[in-house]
Each structure stands twice: as structure tokens, then as C-alpha cells.
Coordinates of C-alpha atoms in Angstrom, one line a residue:
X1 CA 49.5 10.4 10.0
X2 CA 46.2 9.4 8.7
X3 CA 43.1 9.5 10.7
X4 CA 42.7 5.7 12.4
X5 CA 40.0 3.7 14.5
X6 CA 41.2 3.1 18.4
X7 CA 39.5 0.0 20.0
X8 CA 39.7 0.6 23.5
X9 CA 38.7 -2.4 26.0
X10 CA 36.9 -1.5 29.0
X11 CA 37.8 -1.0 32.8
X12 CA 38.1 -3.6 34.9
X13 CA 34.5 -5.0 36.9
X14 CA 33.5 -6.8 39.6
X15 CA 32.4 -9.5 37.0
X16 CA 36.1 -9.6 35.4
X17 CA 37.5 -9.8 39.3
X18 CA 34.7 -13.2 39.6
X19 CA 36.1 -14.7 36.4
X20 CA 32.1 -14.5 35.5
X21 CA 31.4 -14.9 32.0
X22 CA 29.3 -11.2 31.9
X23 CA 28.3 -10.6 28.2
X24 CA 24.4 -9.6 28.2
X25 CA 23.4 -5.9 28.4
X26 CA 23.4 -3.8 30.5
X27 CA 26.2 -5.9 32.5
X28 CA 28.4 -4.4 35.2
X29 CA 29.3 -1.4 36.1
X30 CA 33.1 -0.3 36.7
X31 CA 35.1 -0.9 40.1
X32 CA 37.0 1.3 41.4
X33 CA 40.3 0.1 39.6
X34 CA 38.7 0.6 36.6
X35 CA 37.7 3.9 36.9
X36 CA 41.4 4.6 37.7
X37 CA 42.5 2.2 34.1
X38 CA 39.6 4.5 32.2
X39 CA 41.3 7.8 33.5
X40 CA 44.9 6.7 32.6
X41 CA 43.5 5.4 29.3
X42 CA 42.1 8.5 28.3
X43 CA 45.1 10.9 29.6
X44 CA 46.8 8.4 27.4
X45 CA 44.8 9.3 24.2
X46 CA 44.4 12.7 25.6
X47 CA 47.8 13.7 25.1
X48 CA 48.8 11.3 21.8
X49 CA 47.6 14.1 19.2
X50 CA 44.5 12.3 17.9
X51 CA 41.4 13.8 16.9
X52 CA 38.2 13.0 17.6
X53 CA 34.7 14.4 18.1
X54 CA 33.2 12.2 19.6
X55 CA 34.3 8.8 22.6
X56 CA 31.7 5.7 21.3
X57 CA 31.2 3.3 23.3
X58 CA 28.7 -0.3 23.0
X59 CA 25.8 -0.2 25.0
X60 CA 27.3 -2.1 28.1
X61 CA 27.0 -0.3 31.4
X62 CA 31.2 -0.8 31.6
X63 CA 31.8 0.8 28.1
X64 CA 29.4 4.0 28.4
X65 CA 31.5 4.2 31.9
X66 CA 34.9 3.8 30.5
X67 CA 33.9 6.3 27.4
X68 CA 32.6 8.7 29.7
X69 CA 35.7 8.9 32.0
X70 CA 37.5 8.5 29.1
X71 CA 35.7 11.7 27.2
X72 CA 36.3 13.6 30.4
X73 CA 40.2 13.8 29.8
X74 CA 39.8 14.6 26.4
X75 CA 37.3 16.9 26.6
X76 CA 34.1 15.1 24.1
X77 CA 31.1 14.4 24.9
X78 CA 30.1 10.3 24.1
X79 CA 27.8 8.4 22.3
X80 CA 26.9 4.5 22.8
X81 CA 26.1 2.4 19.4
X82 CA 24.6 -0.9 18.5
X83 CA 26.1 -3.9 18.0
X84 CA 29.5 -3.8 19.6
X85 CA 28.7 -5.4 22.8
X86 CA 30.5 -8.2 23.6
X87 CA 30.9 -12.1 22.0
X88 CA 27.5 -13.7 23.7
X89 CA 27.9 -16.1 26.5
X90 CA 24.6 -17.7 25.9
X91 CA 23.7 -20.7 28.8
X92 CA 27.1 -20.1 30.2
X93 CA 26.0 -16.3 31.0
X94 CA 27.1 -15.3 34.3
X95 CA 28.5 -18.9 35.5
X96 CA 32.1 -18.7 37.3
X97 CA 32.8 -22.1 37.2
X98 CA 36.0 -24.1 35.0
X99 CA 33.6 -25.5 32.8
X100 CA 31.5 -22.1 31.6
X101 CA 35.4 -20.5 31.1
X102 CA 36.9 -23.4 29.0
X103 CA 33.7 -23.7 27.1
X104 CA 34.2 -19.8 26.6
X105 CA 37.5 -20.2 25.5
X106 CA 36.9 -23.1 23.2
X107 CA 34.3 -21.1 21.1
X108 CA 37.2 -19.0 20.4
X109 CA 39.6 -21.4 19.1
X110 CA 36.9 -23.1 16.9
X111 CA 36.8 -19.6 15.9
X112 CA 40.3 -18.6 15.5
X113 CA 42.1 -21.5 15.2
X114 CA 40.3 -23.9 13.7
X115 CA 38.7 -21.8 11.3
X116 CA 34.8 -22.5 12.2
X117 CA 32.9 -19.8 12.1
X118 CA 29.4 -21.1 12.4
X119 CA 30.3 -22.7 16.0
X120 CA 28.5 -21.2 18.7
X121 CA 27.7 -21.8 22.3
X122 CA 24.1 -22.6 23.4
X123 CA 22.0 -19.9 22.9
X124 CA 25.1 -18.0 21.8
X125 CA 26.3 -16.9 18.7
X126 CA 28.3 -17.5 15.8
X127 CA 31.6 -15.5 14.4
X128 CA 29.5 -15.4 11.3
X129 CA 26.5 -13.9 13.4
X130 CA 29.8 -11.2 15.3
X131 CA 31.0 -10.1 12.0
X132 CA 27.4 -9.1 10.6
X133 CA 26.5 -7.3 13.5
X134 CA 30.2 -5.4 13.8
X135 CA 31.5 -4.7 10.5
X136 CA 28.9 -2.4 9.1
X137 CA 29.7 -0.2 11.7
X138 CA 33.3 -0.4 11.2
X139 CA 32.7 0.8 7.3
X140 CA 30.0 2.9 8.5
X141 CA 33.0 4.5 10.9
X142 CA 35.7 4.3 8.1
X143 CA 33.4 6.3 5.5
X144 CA 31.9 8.9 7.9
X145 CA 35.1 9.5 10.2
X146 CA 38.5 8.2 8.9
X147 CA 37.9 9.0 5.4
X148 CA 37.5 12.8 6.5
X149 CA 40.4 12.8 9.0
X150 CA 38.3 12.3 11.9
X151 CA 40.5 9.8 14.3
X152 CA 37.3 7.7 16.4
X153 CA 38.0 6.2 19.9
X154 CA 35.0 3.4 20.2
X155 CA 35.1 1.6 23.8
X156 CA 33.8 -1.8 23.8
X157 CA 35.2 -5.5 24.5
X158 CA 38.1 -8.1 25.2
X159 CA 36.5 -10.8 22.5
X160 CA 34.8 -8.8 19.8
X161 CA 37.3 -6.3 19.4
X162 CA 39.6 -9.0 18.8
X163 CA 37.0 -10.8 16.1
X164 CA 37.0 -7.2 14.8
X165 CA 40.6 -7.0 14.0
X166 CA 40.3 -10.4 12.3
X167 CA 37.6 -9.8 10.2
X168 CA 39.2 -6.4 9.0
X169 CA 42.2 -8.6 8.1
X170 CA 44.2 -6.4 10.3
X171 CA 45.5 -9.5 12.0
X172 CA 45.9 -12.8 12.3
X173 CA 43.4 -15.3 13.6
X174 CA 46.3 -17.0 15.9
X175 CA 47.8 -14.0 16.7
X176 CA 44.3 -12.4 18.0
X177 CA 44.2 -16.2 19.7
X178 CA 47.0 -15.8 21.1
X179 CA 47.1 -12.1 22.8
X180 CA 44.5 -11.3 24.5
X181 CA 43.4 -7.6 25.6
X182 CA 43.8 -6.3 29.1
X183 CA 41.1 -3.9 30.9
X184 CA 41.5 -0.5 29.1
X185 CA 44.1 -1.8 26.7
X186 CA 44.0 -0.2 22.6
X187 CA 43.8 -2.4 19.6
X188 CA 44.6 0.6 16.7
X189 CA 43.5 0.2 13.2
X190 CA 44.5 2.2 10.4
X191 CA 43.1 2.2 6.9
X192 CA 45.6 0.3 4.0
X193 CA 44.3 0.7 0.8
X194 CA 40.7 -0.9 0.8
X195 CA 41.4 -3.0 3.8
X196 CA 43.8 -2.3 7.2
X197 CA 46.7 -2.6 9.4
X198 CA 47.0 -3.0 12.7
X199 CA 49.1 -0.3 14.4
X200 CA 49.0 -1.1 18.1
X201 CA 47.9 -4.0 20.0
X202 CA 47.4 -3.6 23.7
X203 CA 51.6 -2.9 25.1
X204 CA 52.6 -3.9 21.5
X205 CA 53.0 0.0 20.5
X206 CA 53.7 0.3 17.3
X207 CA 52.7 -1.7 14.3
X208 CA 53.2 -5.8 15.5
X209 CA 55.4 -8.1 14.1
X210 CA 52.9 -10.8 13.0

């Protein structure tokens, strides 16, 4: 089986218990349930034959937890990157309420569904602004790690690992819509030819029947 690139959503926090839209750095830190998802998570991958050097991680408090509990079952040390932390919340960061989560949500099927990439919240971002700041790093991960063999495990977030799927043309926009990523869940991507498939999505194990 060739070498592949396991997105691997954080534990659960205290903001995710809230419903708080929590996207800034550093953010939260795990609670105690998610220390418990980040164990099983990494037992998980532990045990599935895959080989990495190294557990990544964005630079959110949550994710360098997650990875760190995570690298502790499989025996790696970590490293946190740029530009994999979450899809900005902008004016809506923080807030609880109906409005700041369908507002949230909406940005996302602009994105998705409707195809509009240069929609953003206020003082948020675009998918166009996402996919610049993701995707280098995905070929940087491809070229340096996959390409030799070298499976990568890179903990980061619910929305942008999602946009990441999408803009590897792993998956389909509805589909990535659609099925949203639970606390510690794995989105797997493997390279196909010059672009990807999509191997796993969160319970869907095995490749998904888009």
C-alpha cells in the first residue's frame, strides 16, 4: 500500500461543548473527553501499520494536544506547521449564538455548494484565501513524505481539512457539504497519479462511494 496523508481532526473542547465558533490561535485546550478521543485515535493509527516519523499538527493549542497524545501511542515525537489552522471565524469569533453558527455554516455552502469561493465572513476569509494557505503544504507533504514512502499523520480541523479534501479533488464539494468530521475523526488521502483519492472519511473506512 502506498505511503498516504491521514487528516486527523482534533479532540473534543470546551469551545466545541459551547457550540462557540473557536477558530483564532492559540484557541482551546482539550477536555477531558478529548484527551480520551486523542488516545483512542492514536492506538488506532498505532496499530494500522502506517509509517510515520513524525505526528504534525496546526498551531492551535487543541491540535499540538491531540498530536502529542496521539505521538505518545505511536511512539514520534511532533511538530506544529503553518497554515493549517482552522477556516476563520472573523466578527463571529467566539459568539455561541444561532446567528454566528448559521452564518458559519452558510460561508460553507457558498463555498461548497454554491461554488463561490471568494465569499467570506467579516473579517474572515475566503476558500480562495484557505486553499493558498493549505495546499503548498499538502505538495510540500506529498514531495517530501509520500513520494518516499513516508505515511504523515497531520492533526488539524473539522472545516479546513474538509476544504483540503476538496481542493485536492479527492472529493466532492457536496459530499465534504454533506459529512461533516467528528472530534478525532480521519479524512485519508492517497496519491492517484498527479492528483488523489480519498480512502477514508471519518466511519466511512474504506475508499467512499461518492
Amino acid at each position: 500500500m502506498s505511503a498516504r496523508l491521514h487528516l486527523v481532526r482534533h479532540g473534543q473542547t470546551p469551545s466545541n461543548v459551547a457550540g462557540a465558533l473557536d477558530t483564532a490561535l492559540p484557541g482551546a485546550p482539550l477536555t477531558e473527553l478529548g484527551r480520551e478521543q486523542a488516545t483512542l485515535v492514536g492506538q488506532e493509527l498505532a496499530g494500522s501499520g502506517i509509517s510515520p516519523t513524525v505526528v504534525m499538527s496546526s498551531e492551535a493549542a487543541r491540535a499540538r494536544e491531540t498530536a502529542g497524545l496521539v505521538a505518545t501511542e505511536m511512539g514520534l515525537p511532533t511538530q506544529a506547521v503553518p497554515g493549517v489552522y482552522e477556516v476563520q471565524a472573523g466578527r463571529y469569533e467566539m459568539q455561541t449564538g444561532v446567528e454566528a453558527m448559521l452564518a458559519y455554516n452558510r460561508l460553507m455552502r457558498d463555498w461548497l455548494e454554491a461554488g463561490d469561493l471568494t465569499a467570506s465572513l467579516p473579517d474572515g476569509e475566503s476558500a480562495l484565501d484557505v486553499q493558498d494557505r493549505t495546499m503548498p503544504l499538502v505538495a510540500e507533504l506529498r514531495e517530501s513524505y509520500l513520494d518516499n514512502g513516508i505515511d504523515v499523520v497531520l492533526v488539524v480541523h473539522g472545516a479546513v481539512m474538509r476544504m483540503m479534501a476538496v481542493f485536492a479533488g479527492a472529493a466532492p464539494s457536496q459530499w465534504a457539504l454533506d459529512n461533516h468530521i467528528a472530534n478525532c475523526g480521519v479524512i485519508e488521502l492517497a496519491p492517484d497519479g498527479g492528483g488523489w483519492s480519498c480512502e477514508r472519511w471519518g466511519d466511512h473506512l474504506g475508499r467512499p462511494a461518492f
